[in-house]
Amino acid sequence: MQRGLIHLSHLFLWLLIGQSSAELPMCKESDYHFEYTECDVLGSRWRVAIPNKADTCTGLPDPVKGTQCTFSCSEGEFLDMQKQQCQKCAAGTYSLGTGVAFEEWDSLPSGFVTHGVNTNSRALHADCSNSTWTPKGDHIASNTNECTSTLSYAVSLKKPGVVSFEYFYPENSIYFEFFVQNDQCQSTESANRWMKISESKWSKYEVELSTGNNVLYWRTTTYTVQGSAVKPVMLRNIGISGVSYTSECFHCKPGTHSAKTGSAHCIPCPAGTYSNKGATVCHECESGKYSEAGSGSCKPRPPCTNSDYFYTHTPCDSNGKTQLMYKWNEPKICNETVKGAVKLPASGNKQTCPPCNPGFFVTNSSSCEPCDKGFYSTGAACTKCPAGTEPVVGFEYKWWNTMPKNMQSTIFRREFGNSEHSTAWEVAGEYVYTISGDRDTDYMMLTLSVPGYRLPQSMVRDSQTTEMSRITFVFETRCTANCKFYFLAGYNQWNNDVVEHWTGSTSKQSYSYLIQSNSTASFTWTFQRTEEFSVERKYSADVAKIYSIHITNVIGGVASHCRRCALSSAKAGSACVPCPAGHYISLTGVCKSCPPNTIIRPYQPVEEDACVQCGPNTQRNKAYTACLSDCTLDVQTRGGVLLHYDFTPLANMTGFHGSPRFTGRGLKYFQRFNFGLCGKEGRVLATCVDNVTESGKEVKGYICQSTVVPSDIRSQTMVSSQPFIIGDSLIGVTTDTTLSGISSPNQLFPSGSGLPDVIFYYKSSETTQACKQGRSATIRLRCNPTVTAKDLITLPSNCSEGTCDGCTFHFLWESQHACPLCTKNHYREIVSACIQGIQRTTYVWQQPLQCYGGESLPAQKVNACVTLDFWLKLGVSTGTIAAVLLISLICYFWKKTRKLEYKYSKLMMNSGGKECELPTADSCAIMEGEDAEDDVMFLTKKSFFSKMKSFPRERTSDGFDSVPLKSSSSHQQQEEEDSDDA
């Protein structure tokens, strides 16, 4: 039952389909188109009909066997899918045969896809959905914000082919790459995917494609941090070959035509004509209208004004006269017959020719020709350099009667290619100036080409010479719009970098550019009146003038004067002998030695200024061209203490980032500074590079800066751009806050330490519009023993970019290695008490510690010692022994005294009582062996001390001691009393 219901439902469905198909009309040829199926292993395919819209008709043709996969059509042909044969394109159309071309960009062509993404993970709030490539009519332009914009196109090639396109890539702030992914998702090698800068010209690029599926990618990311307008990358004329065939021909775009059948491309209409889309011929503009080459319409001619003509000078005639000529700007677009229009001034007024430029002479035909080698001139006649001198060669243009042979003037139009103008700058006697272009957005270019540079023989030092040449020019601009004047240097007219630019009107001024290598061979001055698209010549009166250009040491140049050089023996044929290193050429033509510790001032002919004294604590190099610091320093403090510094650990190149900054869309960027603090000859130089573009610009010196943007593409963590030198010469090293006009105020980096900061002073010879004296920098080294990291570098708090005026930069570098070397004065000793016969001596640093390295802290000393108990015991013992000896001596002398008393009393008794008569002594003293016990002395009972004190008082006048003795009667009475007692 259920199976029957299913069959009924299927039958009902077929009935509905049959009924709906019966109601649809039969398909006409306009309702469908043919396509080929994929080729099989045998190289065969089928042609099938594909409806243009689904469910609109019925009765499509049946599939038929198609042409072989190797089949292709030639240029100017297309494949008629109905007949499966190649047919020639009709007039007004074109075909590449085995390729496709995209020349019109009124809208995004079918097959192209564009989208914007945020690759900067640090700017999550940025919306990039609208950051896409935008069609601009004759080209397509990229975005100009920090988002990444991608344009892609997928194509399947039946055989190997080529993709070609033209691009305009003027900004080094934009990262631009083109790469191809094949069936295996393999991309173009990274070395071939980065586009070259094209400052003022459309560049053409070609890449070979493999058979099979290929996806083409054009991708840009802007790294702008200045907030200024950025010029987008532009593409046009994209062509792809190798698609085997095209099933239709392309109509010629407006402004072009193809008069013949089977055309491979369309021809632009000449000026004064126009054409519509698919035109076979170009039509002349009506009276009172004009058109530019390649125009799709004509415009009314405006009344002529003073800006529509220019003046120039004819070459000098044999009489030394030149004619002032007035000419209309070509192509002439103004109408001089309408009311209010100006007429062209009359030409032919003769004037005296200006003199020739220095190094040239006036010929018989009044033209200017260069002097021969070894000669010089001020613009009149050539004079041979005298013996002992050498010509100072170069080019100095200050009179403009004719355009110099090594200078070229061109106009470049960014939107539509090169102009029909043959010149953009015209000579005017005292200056060369810009004339009107086809559009106010045109680039008016003046290019000077030089073959190379060579130092004068007397100036050749060694490889450390920093100035190869110098170009100086005087200019001014007068503008009513926001005009721009560029000065570029590079390898040629189309491969160069912007050195400096000026915006708006500028007064007459001079600018110098230092050339440090022999690679720069072209200089270009470019003037653009406005960047706003303007059909009319609204700002034609805006003008740039160059009064003089002077470039030194050019190979093949001419000489305006001769320099004196040393007169001494030399190899044959040499008229000038260079002085030895450290010597200069005096006004008398002999070599003189510079004073000690001075360097030679480069290119200074004045004798009294030939030598420059090196700054404090610096020494000259062997070539006498630069002052160096060996990273050591001795400083005498106000207290008379001599401090020794050694900055060698800080000498290698060091880099750090400033505080992060953000653009309007949240792109984070940093200012990167690289240092090469000090060092002897052969030191490591600080290097900053530009790795955004293929040019890879690199600068080297003591201090340089570049702008760094975190990157998630190009296999790099950081993208560096806009490098420049801050300091390329060392001025001096001192603790003073001012040196040679460079100031480093203490309030920029307040300090609580008692030690003075050591300041390195640097200067750069490169000048800019804002820094006419060049940039300068100070690095303040501060002792901080607590800093374990090698590089703790900070910027002034009130100048977050390191500079407050854009010319003088200040840095604070805190480090252990910025401290003076430790000496004995930086530590003290502590002696411990004597404990158990051991005494310890310990050494500790003085606090706060303000030194590092140098002498190490001595190790602890251990000495044997004697304790206080020992000395106390020794003292008591010694005192006791002394007391015993003293008592013994006292007793001994006391006993002796008693014996003397007894002898004396015995003598007195033997005298018989006769006064003044003494008995004859038996002996003069107590004889040995006398019985002391028989010597009884009857004395008065006095204490021992009383007797001792009485001895001196009882001495008689004759010098003898008087001893009181008892009388014999008394003695006898005593004996009797003793006997009675017995």
Coordinates of N, CA, C and O in Angstrom, one line a residue, residues 884-900 944 948:
V884 N 105.6 40.4 95.6 CA 106.4 39.5 96.5 C 107.9 40.0 96.4 O 108.6 40.0 97.5
L885 N 108.3 40.3 95.2 CA 109.7 40.8 95.1 C 109.9 42.0 95.9 O 111.0 42.2 96.5
L886 N 109.0 42.9 95.8 CA 109.1 44.2 96.5 C 109.1 44.0 98.0 O 110.0 44.6 98.7
I887 N 108.3 43.1 98.5 CA 108.2 42.8 99.9 C 109.6 42.2 100.4 O 110.1 42.5 101.4
S888 N 110.0 41.3 99.6 CA 111.3 40.6 99.9 C 112.5 41.7 100.0 O 113.3 41.6 100.9
L889 N 112.5 42.6 99.0 CA 113.5 43.6 99.1 C 113.4 44.5 100.3 O 114.4 44.9 100.9
I890 N 112.2 44.8 100.6 CA 112.0 45.7 101.8 C 112.5 44.9 103.0 O 113.2 45.5 103.9
C891 N 112.1 43.7 103.1 CA 112.6 42.9 104.3 C 114.1 42.8 104.4 O 114.7 42.9 105.5
Y892 N 114.6 42.6 103.2 CA 116.1 42.4 103.1 C 116.8 43.7 103.6 O 117.7 43.7 104.4
F893 N 116.4 44.8 103.1 CA 117.0 46.1 103.5 C 116.7 46.5 104.9 O 117.5 47.1 105.6
W894 N 115.6 46.1 105.4 CA 115.2 46.4 106.8 C 116.1 45.6 107.7 O 116.6 46.1 108.7
K895 N 116.4 44.3 107.4 CA 117.3 43.5 108.3 C 118.7 44.1 108.2 O 119.4 44.2 109.3
K896 N 119.2 44.5 107.1 CA 120.5 45.2 107.0 C 120.6 46.4 107.8 O 121.6 46.7 108.5
T897 N 119.5 47.1 107.8 CA 119.5 48.4 108.6 C 119.6 48.1 110.1 O 120.3 48.8 110.9
R898 N 118.9 47.0 110.6 CA 119.0 46.7 112.0 C 120.4 46.3 112.4 O 120.9 46.6 113.5
K899 N 121.1 45.6 111.5 CA 122.5 45.2 111.8 C 123.4 46.4 111.9 O 124.3 46.5 112.8
L900 N 123.2 47.4 111.1 CA 124.0 48.6 111.2 C 123.7 49.3 112.5 O 124.6 49.9 113.1
F944 N 107.5 50.2 112.4 CA 108.5 50.1 111.3 C 108.5 51.4 110.4 O 109.5 51.9 110.1
M948 N 111.4 54.3 109.9 CA 111.9 54.6 108.6 C 111.8 56.1 108.3 O 112.6 56.7 107.7

